[in-house]
Each structure stands twice: as structure tokens, then as C-alpha cells.
Amino acid sequence: MIQAFTDRQAPTWSGRDDGPGAEHRRLFQTVQPLAQLTQRPDAVFVGFASDEGVRRNQGRTGAAEGPTALRSALGTLALAQGTTGNRRTDLVLGDAGDVVVTNRDLVGGHRRLSEAVTAIIDAGSLPVVLGGGHEVAYGTYLGLAASARRRNHRGQGRAARIGILNLDAHFDLRQADEPTSGTPFSQALAEEEWAGTDLTYAVVGISEAANTQVLFDAADRARVHYLLDEETHWGNLQAIDKFIEVFTANVDLIYLTLDLDVLPAAVAPGVSAPAALGVDTAIINRIMGKVAASGKLAAFDVAELNPSLDIDGRTAKTAARLIHTVLTRHTPFPE
């Protein structure tokens, strides 16, 4: 049994009910509270109800309600029995509830999230963290890093090489007096430097219009690999696939983080900073499917959904569809 402690218990999932039997199954009928599961889950949802980092980063707050909206959008998605093509649909899914950031205590929220993520990974399941602002990323990273270091201590001979793949219009490499939604990856890189271990950080979807020269310089110093939004299009598919292939080949464990502002504003209006250009949703979906099927994906989160700014639930529905791809294509990494 996985001991992943959170601040708020898992809610009851709901969705459209077409009738009994596996042939009518939807995701809401599959997810169970973590404490009620009698077998190891393939994936475990954890909410991170926070927009404190967005507030500190001078963004539009409201992402603290993201986990609730994501569960609602996910619940009604179909999940047929058995295996269809390259997708796994006979999944066991758990929900650990929400870590809730209150009284501006983002450090405490990161600690509680990291502990939950570590427990889920150590139990052999995939943590699927539902944000929350992109400050969620530092908590997810800490959880994976703690698990990876314990694996090394168990006699692997070297530290597991962690790779972070960020689908994002922004580098999120800011320097600040306190953690924000713009600092998680500078924090992660500093943590790895302190520990004397290597971290590969790559970003797909970077907007030249949304990152100052200071941030591009920071990315160069940290040897960040990135593709601009203007490079991430169907005419450049071979280069995109190669980028993902090289990244995947050079790491042992992957942390995939989806900032919904990588998508065009017409598709994802409900974010703190909508993208004027963005990357085609189908390309993002393709990348996520490849990473999920790599056998190296160890942690996954979704950030920046702001339901108060969403139009017709577009952002939540798009995010749910992308999460569905990860869930159904995920190939667990070897124990």
C-alpha cells in the first residue's frame, strides 16, 4: 500500500455513465482513492492546489483551482477494456488527494508534494501531479530526485541521470529572493549542482517574445537544450523527433512537465500567460506519447490551468486529452 499523505482527501470522481460493463468504461469509473486500492496502481493522481508562485511572479492567480477542473475534465474520458493498438487501457488508477498551499507557505507545500511523489515512485507507480501554477515543478522534481538518489544507494554504481523535459513557452529559470512559478528549474539545477549530480534540462516551445535575454543567457550557461515555438511545427518533424530521441537516450529517468501555456491561446485560454503563437496540440501530444512509451518516464505534472479564465473549459479538456495520452501509453521503467 502506498503511503502518500496529502492535505485534502481524494474527491469522488464523476462523469457520463453509459451503462455497466467494461465496454462503457470511462476514467471516472476507474479511479479509486489510494487507500482503497488492493493492487498496485499504474498511476496515482496528486493535486497541487497552489497559485502562490504565480502571485509572486506577478501572474494572474486562479491556478489553485486547477486540480478540481482537471479531474472533472478527465473523468468523462473513455477508457476501454484491454489493449488497443499502442495504448494500454486496462489501467489501475489511484487518487491521493491534494496538497494545499495555505498562508503563503510554498516551501511547506513543496515538501509535502515531494514526499508524496517519492512514495508513489518508490512503490512502482507513476505520479501524475495536477497543478497548480508551475511552482509545482520544484516539488515534483524534489520527489523524483529523492527516489533517484535512494536507487543509487541501493547499489546501481552511479547516480541515476535525471532528465527534465519541459513543454513550455518559458524557461522558468528566473532568480528571485523566494520561489515562484518562474524559478523551479533554476532551483532544480542548483539542487543538482549542490548534490554533485548531473541534470539534463530541455524545453520545447520556447517563445523568443516571452523570454528576456537574461533568461536566454541563463539557459546557455546551464547548457539547456531547447526548441523555439517557431521551430516546433509539422514541417520540422524530423528535427523534433531527433531532439526527443537524443534527450531520451542520454538520461535514465524522465520528469515530464506540461505547462499549458505552450499551447496556442485559442486552444488554451485558461492560463496565467496565454501564448500568442504556441505549439500545435497534436505535436505536443506526439511528443508526450513518445516520452510516455520510452520506459523512462518516472514523474509527470501539468501546470498553469486557471479555470476562472478558461473559455468553455477548452484548456481543461485539452489538458485532459494530453494526460490521457500519457496514461494509456506509459511503459513503466524497470525496477
GROMACS .gro file of C-alpha atoms in nm, residues 69-274:
model
  206
   69ALA     CA    1  -1.111   2.129  -1.304
   70LEU     CA    2  -0.863   1.873  -1.439
   71ARG     CA    3  -1.032   1.587  -1.252
   72SER     CA    4  -1.369   1.699  -1.387
   73ALA     CA    5  -1.241   1.706  -1.746
   74LEU     CA    6  -1.060   1.375  -1.708
   75GLY     CA    7  -1.348   1.187  -1.551
   76THR     CA    8  -1.564   1.154  -1.859
   77LEU     CA    9  -1.289   1.033  -2.096
   78ALA     CA   10  -1.337   0.682  -2.234
   79LEU     CA   11  -1.110   0.403  -2.114
   80ALA     CA   12  -1.200   0.085  -2.299
   81GLN     CA   13  -1.105  -0.255  -2.161
   82GLY     CA   14  -0.786  -0.426  -2.278
   83THR     CA   15  -0.515  -0.300  -2.510
   84THR     CA   16  -0.590  -0.101  -2.824
   85GLY     CA   17  -0.304  -0.051  -3.071
   86ASN     CA   18  -0.013   0.102  -2.880
   87ARG     CA   19  -0.235   0.219  -2.594
   88ARG     CA   20  -0.290   0.049  -2.258
   89THR     CA   21  -0.643   0.095  -2.132
   90ASP     CA   22  -0.680  -0.174  -1.864
   91LEU     CA   23  -0.535   0.059  -1.606
   92VAL     CA   24  -0.547   0.069  -1.228
   93LEU     CA   25  -0.561   0.433  -1.117
   94GLY     CA   26  -0.547   0.587  -0.772
   95ASP     CA   27  -0.601   0.935  -0.630
   96ALA     CA   28  -0.400   1.053  -0.330
   97GLY     CA   29  -0.590   1.379  -0.285
   98ASP     CA   30  -0.446   1.731  -0.281
   99VAL     CA   31  -0.152   1.912  -0.131
  100VAL     CA   32  -0.292   2.257  -0.048
  101VAL     CA   33  -0.069   2.563  -0.014
  102THR     CA   34  -0.209   2.798   0.252
  103ASN     CA   35  -0.074   3.103   0.434
  104ARG     CA   36   0.174   3.154   0.150
  105ASP     CA   37   0.375   2.853   0.271
  106LEU     CA   38   0.506   2.738  -0.065
  107VAL     CA   39   0.814   2.575   0.090
  108GLY     CA   40   0.593   2.352   0.304
  109GLY     CA   41   0.378   2.269   0.004
  110HIS     CA   42   0.684   2.167  -0.196
  111ARG     CA   43   0.799   1.944   0.087
  112ARG     CA   44   0.464   1.766   0.123
  113LEU     CA   45   0.431   1.721  -0.253
  114SER     CA   46   0.783   1.585  -0.284
  115GLU     CA   47   0.717   1.329  -0.011
  116ALA     CA   48   0.401   1.210  -0.187
  117VAL     CA   49   0.579   1.188  -0.524
  118THR     CA   50   0.868   0.992  -0.373
  119ALA     CA   51   0.630   0.744  -0.208
  120ILE     CA   52   0.446   0.685  -0.535
  121ILE     CA   53   0.764   0.633  -0.740
  122ASP     CA   54   0.919   0.407  -0.478
  123ALA     CA   55   0.604   0.191  -0.489
  124GLY     CA   56   0.646   0.144  -0.865
  125SER     CA   57   0.369   0.376  -0.985
  126LEU     CA   58   0.366   0.691  -1.197
  127PRO     CA   59   0.280   1.012  -1.010
  128VAL     CA   60   0.053   1.237  -1.217
  129VAL     CA   61   0.054   1.573  -1.044
  130LEU     CA   62  -0.232   1.810  -1.124
  131GLY     CA   63  -0.134   2.175  -1.072
  132GLY     CA   64  -0.144   2.446  -0.974
  133GLY     CA   65   0.096   2.706  -1.102
  134HIS     CA   66   0.429   2.596  -1.244
  135GLU     CA   67   0.580   2.625  -0.899
  136VAL     CA   68   0.450   2.267  -0.879
  137ALA     CA   69   0.758   2.163  -1.077
  138TYR     CA   70   1.006   2.208  -0.793
  139GLY     CA   71   0.802   1.981  -0.565
  140THR     CA   72   0.770   1.713  -0.834
  141TYR     CA   73   1.141   1.734  -0.910
  142LEU     CA   74   1.237   1.703  -0.541
  143GLY     CA   75   1.024   1.390  -0.511
  144LEU     CA   76   1.186   1.225  -0.812
  145ALA     CA   77   1.538   1.331  -0.706
  146ALA     CA   78   1.493   1.179  -0.360
  147SER     CA   79   1.378   0.850  -0.510
  148ALA     CA   80   1.660   0.851  -0.768
  149ARG     CA   81   1.925   0.902  -0.503
  150ARG     CA   82   1.792   0.618  -0.295
  151ARG     CA   83   1.813   0.395  -0.601
  152ASN     CA   84   2.179   0.485  -0.631
  153HIS     CA   85   2.232   0.398  -0.267
  154ARG     CA   86   2.091   0.054  -0.340
  155GLY     CA   87   2.399  -0.030  -0.544
  156GLN     CA   88   2.345   0.087  -0.902
  157GLY     CA   89   2.704   0.208  -0.905
  158ARG     CA   90   2.628   0.563  -1.020
  159ALA     CA   91   2.361   0.822  -0.968
  160ALA     CA   92   2.062   0.787  -1.198
  161ARG     CA   93   2.073   1.058  -1.463
  162ILE     CA   94   1.760   1.271  -1.435
  163GLY     CA   95   1.621   1.448  -1.738
  164ILE     CA   96   1.354   1.718  -1.717
  165LEU     CA   97   1.154   1.776  -2.033
  166ASN     CA   98   0.952   2.095  -2.005
  167LEU     CA   99   0.684   2.171  -2.264
  168ASP     CA  100   0.661   2.543  -2.211
  169ALA     CA  101   0.678   2.887  -2.368
  170HIS     CA  102   0.909   2.994  -2.082
  171PHE     CA  103   1.243   2.875  -1.946
  172ASP     CA  104   1.135   2.933  -1.583
  173LEU     CA  105   1.499   2.994  -1.491
  174ARG     CA  106   1.445   3.317  -1.303
  175GLN     CA  107   1.647   3.419  -0.999
  176ALA     CA  108   1.440   3.552  -0.710
  177ASP     CA  109   1.454   3.602  -0.334
  178GLU     CA  110   1.184   3.338  -0.288
  179PRO     CA  111   1.047   3.051  -0.501
  180THR     CA  112   0.794   3.148  -0.768
  181SER     CA  113   0.634   2.990  -1.073
  182GLY     CA  114   0.929   3.130  -1.269
  183THR     CA  115   1.210   2.972  -1.064
  184PRO     CA  116   1.153   2.594  -1.043
  185PHE     CA  117   1.420   2.485  -1.289
  186SER     CA  118   1.688   2.723  -1.165
  187GLN     CA  119   1.613   2.573  -0.821
  188ALA     CA  120   1.639   2.218  -0.957
  189LEU     CA  121   1.968   2.290  -1.135
  190ALA     CA  122   2.110   2.447  -0.819
  191GLU     CA  123   2.000   2.145  -0.615
  192GLU     CA  124   2.175   1.904  -0.852
  193GLU     CA  125   2.489   2.116  -0.854
  194TRP     CA  126   2.492   2.111  -0.473
  195ALA     CA  127   2.446   1.733  -0.474
  196GLY     CA  128   2.724   1.687  -0.728
  197THR     CA  129   2.497   1.510  -0.975
  198ASP     CA  130   2.401   1.582  -1.334
  199LEU     CA  131   2.065   1.711  -1.451
  200THR     CA  132   1.967   1.743  -1.816
  201TYR     CA  133   1.709   2.016  -1.871
  202ALA     CA  134   1.534   2.052  -2.207
  203VAL     CA  135   1.245   2.273  -2.317
  204VAL     CA  136   1.016   2.253  -2.619
  205GLY     CA  137   0.810   2.555  -2.724
  206ILE     CA  138   1.021   2.849  -2.606
  207SER     CA  139   0.888   3.187  -2.717
  208GLU     CA  140   1.150   3.447  -2.803
  209ALA     CA  141   0.886   3.710  -2.726
  210ALA     CA  142   0.827   3.578  -2.374
  211ASN     CA  143   1.186   3.536  -2.251
  212THR     CA  144   1.432   3.821  -2.200
  213GLN     CA  145   1.797   3.798  -2.298
  214VAL     CA  146   1.881   3.738  -1.931
  215LEU     CA  147   1.683   3.413  -1.946
  216PHE     CA  148   1.840   3.300  -2.274
  217ASP     CA  149   2.183   3.369  -2.121
  218ALA     CA  150   2.087   3.169  -1.812
  219ALA     CA  151   1.977   2.882  -2.037
  220ASP     CA  152   2.307   2.891  -2.223
  221ARG     CA  153   2.509   2.886  -1.900
  222ALA     CA  154   2.307   2.587  -1.776
  223ARG     CA  155   2.353   2.410  -2.113
  224VAL     CA  156   1.978   2.388  -2.160
  225HIS     CA  157   1.864   2.220  -2.481
  226TYR     CA  158   1.559   2.389  -2.633
  227LEU     CA  159   1.339   2.423  -2.937
  228LEU     CA  160   1.168   2.752  -3.013
  229ASP     CA  161   0.795   2.760  -3.080
  230GLU     CA  162   0.879   2.871  -3.435
  231GLU     CA  163   1.087   2.554  -3.483
  232THR     CA  164   0.822   2.321  -3.341
  233HIS     CA  165   0.598   2.275  -3.644
  234TRP     CA  166   0.495   1.992  -3.878
  235GLY     CA  167   0.749   2.092  -4.142
  236ASN     CA  168   1.028   2.031  -3.890
  237LEU     CA  169   0.901   1.698  -3.758
  238GLN     CA  170   1.224   1.507  -3.822
  239ALA     CA  171   1.424   1.755  -3.611
  240ILE     CA  172   1.163   1.745  -3.333
  241ASP     CA  173   1.170   1.365  -3.321
  242LYS     CA  174   1.552   1.370  -3.315
  243PHE     CA  175   1.550   1.622  -3.030
  244ILE     CA  176   1.330   1.392  -2.820
  245GLU     CA  177   1.528   1.082  -2.921
  246VAL     CA  178   1.861   1.234  -2.814
  247PHE     CA  179   1.719   1.367  -2.489
  248THR     CA  180   1.566   1.031  -2.400
  249ALA     CA  181   1.880   0.834  -2.487
  250ASN     CA  182   2.102   1.037  -2.255
  251VAL     CA  183   1.904   1.010  -1.931
  252ASP     CA  184   1.786   0.728  -1.704
  253LEU     CA  185   1.473   0.883  -1.552
  254ILE     CA  186   1.248   1.143  -1.713
  255TYR     CA  187   1.036   1.403  -1.543
  256LEU     CA  188   0.785   1.539  -1.797
  257THR     CA  189   0.621   1.870  -1.714
  258LEU     CA  190   0.348   2.028  -1.926
  259ASP     CA  191   0.290   2.400  -1.887
  260LEU     CA  192  -0.034   2.460  -2.070
  261ASP     CA  193   0.083   2.800  -2.194
  262VAL     CA  194   0.292   2.612  -2.453
  263LEU     CA  195  -0.036   2.570  -2.645
  264PRO     CA  196  -0.197   2.841  -2.862
  265ALA     CA  197  -0.425   3.081  -2.673
  266ALA     CA  198  -0.722   2.971  -2.884
  267VAL     CA  199  -0.678   2.617  -2.750
  268ALA     CA  200  -0.561   2.708  -2.401
  269PRO     CA  201  -0.702   3.046  -2.296
  270GLY     CA  202  -0.726   2.945  -1.930
  271VAL     CA  203  -0.365   3.003  -1.825
  272SER     CA  204  -0.174   3.276  -1.647
  273ALA     CA  205   0.004   3.389  -1.965
  274PRO     CA  206  -0.172   3.278  -2.289
   0.00000   0.00000   0.00000
